[in-house]
Short mmCIF file of C-alpha atoms in Angstrom, two decimals:
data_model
loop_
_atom_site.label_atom_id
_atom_site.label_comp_id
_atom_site.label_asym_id
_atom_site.label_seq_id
_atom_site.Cartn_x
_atom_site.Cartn_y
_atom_site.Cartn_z
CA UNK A 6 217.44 258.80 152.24
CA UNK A 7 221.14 259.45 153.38
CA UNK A 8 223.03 261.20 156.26
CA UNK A 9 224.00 264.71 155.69
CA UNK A 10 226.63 267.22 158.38
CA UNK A 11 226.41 270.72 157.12
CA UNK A 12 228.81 272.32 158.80
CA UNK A 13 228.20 276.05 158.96
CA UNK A 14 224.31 275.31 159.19
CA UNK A 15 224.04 278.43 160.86
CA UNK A 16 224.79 280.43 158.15
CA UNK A 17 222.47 282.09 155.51
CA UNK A 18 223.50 279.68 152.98
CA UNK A 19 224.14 276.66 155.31
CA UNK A 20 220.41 277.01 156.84
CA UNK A 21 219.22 276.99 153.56
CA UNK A 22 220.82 273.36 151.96
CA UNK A 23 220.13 272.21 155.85
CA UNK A 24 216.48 273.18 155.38
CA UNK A 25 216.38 271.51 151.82
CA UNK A 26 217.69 268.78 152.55
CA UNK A 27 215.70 267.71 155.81
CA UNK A 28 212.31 268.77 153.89
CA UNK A 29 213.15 265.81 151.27
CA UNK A 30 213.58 263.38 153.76
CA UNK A 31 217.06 263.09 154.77
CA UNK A 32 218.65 262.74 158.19
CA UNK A 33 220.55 266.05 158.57
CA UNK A 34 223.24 267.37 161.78
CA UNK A 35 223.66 270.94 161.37
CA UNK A 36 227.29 271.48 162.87
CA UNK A 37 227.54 274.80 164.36
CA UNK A 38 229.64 276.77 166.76
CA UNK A 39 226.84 278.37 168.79
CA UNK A 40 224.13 275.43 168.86
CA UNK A 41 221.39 277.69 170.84
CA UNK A 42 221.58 279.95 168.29
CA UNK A 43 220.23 278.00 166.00
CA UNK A 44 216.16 277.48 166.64
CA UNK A 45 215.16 278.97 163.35
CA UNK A 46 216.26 275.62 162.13
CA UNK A 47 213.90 272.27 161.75
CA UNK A 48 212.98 270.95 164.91
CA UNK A 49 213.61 267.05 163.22
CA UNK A 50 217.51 268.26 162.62
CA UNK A 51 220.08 267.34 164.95
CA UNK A 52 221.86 270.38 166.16
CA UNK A 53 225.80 269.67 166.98
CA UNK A 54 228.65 271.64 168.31
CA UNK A 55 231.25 271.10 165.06
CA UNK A 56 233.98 273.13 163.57
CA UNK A 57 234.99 271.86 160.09
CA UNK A 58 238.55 272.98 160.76
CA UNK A 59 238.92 269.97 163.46
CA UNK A 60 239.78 266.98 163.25
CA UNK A 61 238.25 265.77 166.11
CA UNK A 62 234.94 267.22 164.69
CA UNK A 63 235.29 265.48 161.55
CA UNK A 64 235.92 262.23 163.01
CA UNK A 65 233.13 262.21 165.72
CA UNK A 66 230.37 263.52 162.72
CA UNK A 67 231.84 261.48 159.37
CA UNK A 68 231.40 257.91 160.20
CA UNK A 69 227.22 258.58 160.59
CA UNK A 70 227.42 260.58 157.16
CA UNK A 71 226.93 259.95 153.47
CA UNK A 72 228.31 263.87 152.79
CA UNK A 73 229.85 266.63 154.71
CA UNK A 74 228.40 269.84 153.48
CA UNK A 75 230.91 272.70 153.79
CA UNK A 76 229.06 276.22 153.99
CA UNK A 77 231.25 277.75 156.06
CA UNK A 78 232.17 281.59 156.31
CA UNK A 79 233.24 284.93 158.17
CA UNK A 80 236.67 284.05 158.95
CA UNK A 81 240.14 284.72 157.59
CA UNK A 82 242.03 284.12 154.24
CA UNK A 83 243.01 280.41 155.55
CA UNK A 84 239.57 279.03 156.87
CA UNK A 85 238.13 277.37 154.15
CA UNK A 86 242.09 276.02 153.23
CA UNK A 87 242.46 274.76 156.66
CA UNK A 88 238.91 272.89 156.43
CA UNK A 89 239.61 271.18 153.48
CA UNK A 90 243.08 270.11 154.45
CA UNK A 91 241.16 269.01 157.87
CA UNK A 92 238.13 267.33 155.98
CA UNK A 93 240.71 265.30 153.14
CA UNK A 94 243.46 264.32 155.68
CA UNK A 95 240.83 263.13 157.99
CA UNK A 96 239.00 261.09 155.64
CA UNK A 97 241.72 259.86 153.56
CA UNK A 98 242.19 256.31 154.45
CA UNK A 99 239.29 255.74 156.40
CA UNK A 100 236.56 252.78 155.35
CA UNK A 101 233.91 254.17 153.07
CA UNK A 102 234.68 258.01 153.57
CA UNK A 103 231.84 260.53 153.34
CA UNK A 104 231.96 262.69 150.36
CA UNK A 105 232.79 266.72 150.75
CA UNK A 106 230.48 269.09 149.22
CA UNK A 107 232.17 272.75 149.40
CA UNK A 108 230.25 275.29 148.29
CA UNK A 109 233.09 277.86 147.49
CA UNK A 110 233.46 281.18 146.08
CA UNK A 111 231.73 282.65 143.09
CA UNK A 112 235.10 284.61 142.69
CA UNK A 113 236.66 281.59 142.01
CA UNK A 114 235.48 281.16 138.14
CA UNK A 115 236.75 282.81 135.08
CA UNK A 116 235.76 285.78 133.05
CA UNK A 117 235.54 286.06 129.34
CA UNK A 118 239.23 286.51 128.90
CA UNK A 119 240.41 283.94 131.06
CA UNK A 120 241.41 285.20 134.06
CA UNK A 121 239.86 285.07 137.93
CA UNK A 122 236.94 287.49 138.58
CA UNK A 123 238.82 288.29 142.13
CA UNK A 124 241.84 289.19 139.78
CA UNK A 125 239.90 292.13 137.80
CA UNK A 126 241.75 295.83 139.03
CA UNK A 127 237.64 296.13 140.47
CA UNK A 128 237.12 293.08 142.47
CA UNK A 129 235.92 294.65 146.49
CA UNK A 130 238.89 294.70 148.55
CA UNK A 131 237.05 294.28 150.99
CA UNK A 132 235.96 290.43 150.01
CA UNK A 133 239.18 290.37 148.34
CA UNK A 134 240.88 287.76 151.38
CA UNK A 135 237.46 286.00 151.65
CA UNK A 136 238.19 284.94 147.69
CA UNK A 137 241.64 284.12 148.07
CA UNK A 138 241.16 282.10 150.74
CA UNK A 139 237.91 279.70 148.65
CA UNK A 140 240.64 279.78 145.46
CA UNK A 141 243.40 278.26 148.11
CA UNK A 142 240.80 276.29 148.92
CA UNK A 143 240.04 275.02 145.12
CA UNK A 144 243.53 274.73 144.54
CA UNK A 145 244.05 272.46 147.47
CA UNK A 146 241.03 269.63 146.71
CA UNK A 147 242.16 270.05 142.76
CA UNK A 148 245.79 269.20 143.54
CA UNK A 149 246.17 266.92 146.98
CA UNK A 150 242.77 265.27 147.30
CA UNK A 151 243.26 262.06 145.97
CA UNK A 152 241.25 259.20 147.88
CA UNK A 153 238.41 261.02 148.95
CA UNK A 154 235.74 262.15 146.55
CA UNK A 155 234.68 266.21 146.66
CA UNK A 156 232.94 268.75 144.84
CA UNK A 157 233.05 272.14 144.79
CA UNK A 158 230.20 274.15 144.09
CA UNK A 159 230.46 277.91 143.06
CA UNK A 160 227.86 280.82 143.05
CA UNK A 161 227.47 283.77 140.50
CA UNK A 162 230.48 285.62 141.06
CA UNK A 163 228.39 288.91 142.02
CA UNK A 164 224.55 288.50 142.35
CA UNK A 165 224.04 285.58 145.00
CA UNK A 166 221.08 286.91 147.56
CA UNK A 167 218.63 285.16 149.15
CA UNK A 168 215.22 284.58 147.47
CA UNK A 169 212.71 282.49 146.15
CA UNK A 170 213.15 279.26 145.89
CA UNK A 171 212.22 277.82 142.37
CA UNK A 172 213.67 274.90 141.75
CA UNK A 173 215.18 275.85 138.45
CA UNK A 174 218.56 276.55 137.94
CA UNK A 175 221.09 275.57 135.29
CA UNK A 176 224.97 274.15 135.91
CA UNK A 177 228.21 274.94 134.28
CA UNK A 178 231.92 274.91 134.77
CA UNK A 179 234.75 277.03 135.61
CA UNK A 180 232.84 279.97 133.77
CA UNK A 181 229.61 281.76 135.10
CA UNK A 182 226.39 280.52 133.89
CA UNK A 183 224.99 283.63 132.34
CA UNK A 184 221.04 284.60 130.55
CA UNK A 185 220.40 286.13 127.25
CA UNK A 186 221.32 289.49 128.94
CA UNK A 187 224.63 288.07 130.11
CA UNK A 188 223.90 288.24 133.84
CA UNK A 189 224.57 285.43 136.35
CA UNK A 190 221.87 285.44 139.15
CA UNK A 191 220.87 282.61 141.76
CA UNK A 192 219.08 282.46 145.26
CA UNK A 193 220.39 280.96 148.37
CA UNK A 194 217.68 279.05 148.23
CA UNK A 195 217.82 277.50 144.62
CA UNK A 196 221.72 276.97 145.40
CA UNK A 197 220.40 274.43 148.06
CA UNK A 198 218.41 272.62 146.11
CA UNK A 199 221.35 272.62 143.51
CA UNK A 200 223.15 270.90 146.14
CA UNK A 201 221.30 268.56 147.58
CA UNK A 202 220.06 267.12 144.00
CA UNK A 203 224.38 266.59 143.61
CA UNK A 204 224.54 264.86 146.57
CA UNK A 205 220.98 262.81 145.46
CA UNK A 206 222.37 262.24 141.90
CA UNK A 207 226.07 262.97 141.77
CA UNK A 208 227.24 264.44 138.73
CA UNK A 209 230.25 266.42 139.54
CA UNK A 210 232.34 264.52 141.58
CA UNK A 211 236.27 265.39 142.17
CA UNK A 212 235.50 268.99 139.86
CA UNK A 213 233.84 272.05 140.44
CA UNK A 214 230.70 273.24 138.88
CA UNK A 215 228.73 276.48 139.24
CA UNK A 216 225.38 277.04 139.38
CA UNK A 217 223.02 279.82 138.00
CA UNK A 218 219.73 280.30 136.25
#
């Protein structure tokens, strides 16, 4: 079994992959800012103080790791840019670099037509700068990530909520994953077990892929 950081392991959606993947057997440090926050968590995971947006961070947790799981959230427009700048430039060059597994925005992927579901006249305003900031984000690993190896990994672009977890779920591109009656639905907790089987058996590296049932 490998080494996984999640940073943002406090999180609704970073509990969840750190839950998933400690219950299969790996070794898992669950990077937070407020570590005695945290005792919902598995007693066998390492709790860490760990910001994904320093450097210092990254290099004290990536040399134990096999992947850096970014669940991060809550901040402004240039968080998740400013983590993967932090988590690429800090890497880059090292000796057998971790990989980055971003779980970004469900915003992110493209409707019908072709455009950005955070560009439709009724995206939320009000997650409007949360979405801008995961497509920077995107942009950034797509365009100025050579030498390390990432993937990011984007919900439904609307109906993401925790749930059960099933184990079923099916994978797709830049364009929601949709059912018969064209709606794209996943749990928290089925996105973590999406992840963890990528890190397990990687089969998006250096893209994105989404994930839905």
């Amino acid at each position: 079994m490998g080494t996984i950081v999640v940073f943002g392991a406090g999180g609704t959606a970073g509990s969840q992959i750190t839950q998933e993947a400690f219950h299969r057997g790996h070794r898992v440090t669950a990077a937070v800012r407020r570590p005695e926050a945290t005792s919902y968590l598995p007693a066998g995971v390492r709790v860490v103080t760990g910001d994904a947006t320093s450097e210092r961070s990254v290099r004290e947790l990536a040399p134990e790791a096999d992947a850096l799981v970014v669940a991060i959230g809550g901040g402004e427009r240039g968080l998740w840019l400013d983590a993967a700048r932090t988590l690429v430039g800090t890497l880059r060059g090292t000796p057998n670099p971790p990989r980055i597994i971003h779980l970004g925005g469900g915003a992110t992927l493209c409707t019908p037509q072709g455009g950005r579901f955070l560009d439709e006249p009724d995206f939320p305003q009000e997650y409007r700068d949360a979405a801008l900031g995961q497509a920077d984000a995107l942009t950034y690993y797509r365009s100025a990530a050579g030498g390390v190896c990432w993937t990011y990994v984007s919900p439904p672009p609307l109906e993401f909520h925790p749930g059960a977890r099933t184990g079923h779920y099916r994978t797709g591109g830049d364009h929601p994953v949709t059912d018969h009656e064209g709606r794209s639905v996943l749990t928290y907790q089925d996105m973590a077990v999406a992840i963890v089987d990528e890190i397990e058996n990687p089969r998006h590296e250096n893209t994105r892929f989404t994930v839905a049932y």
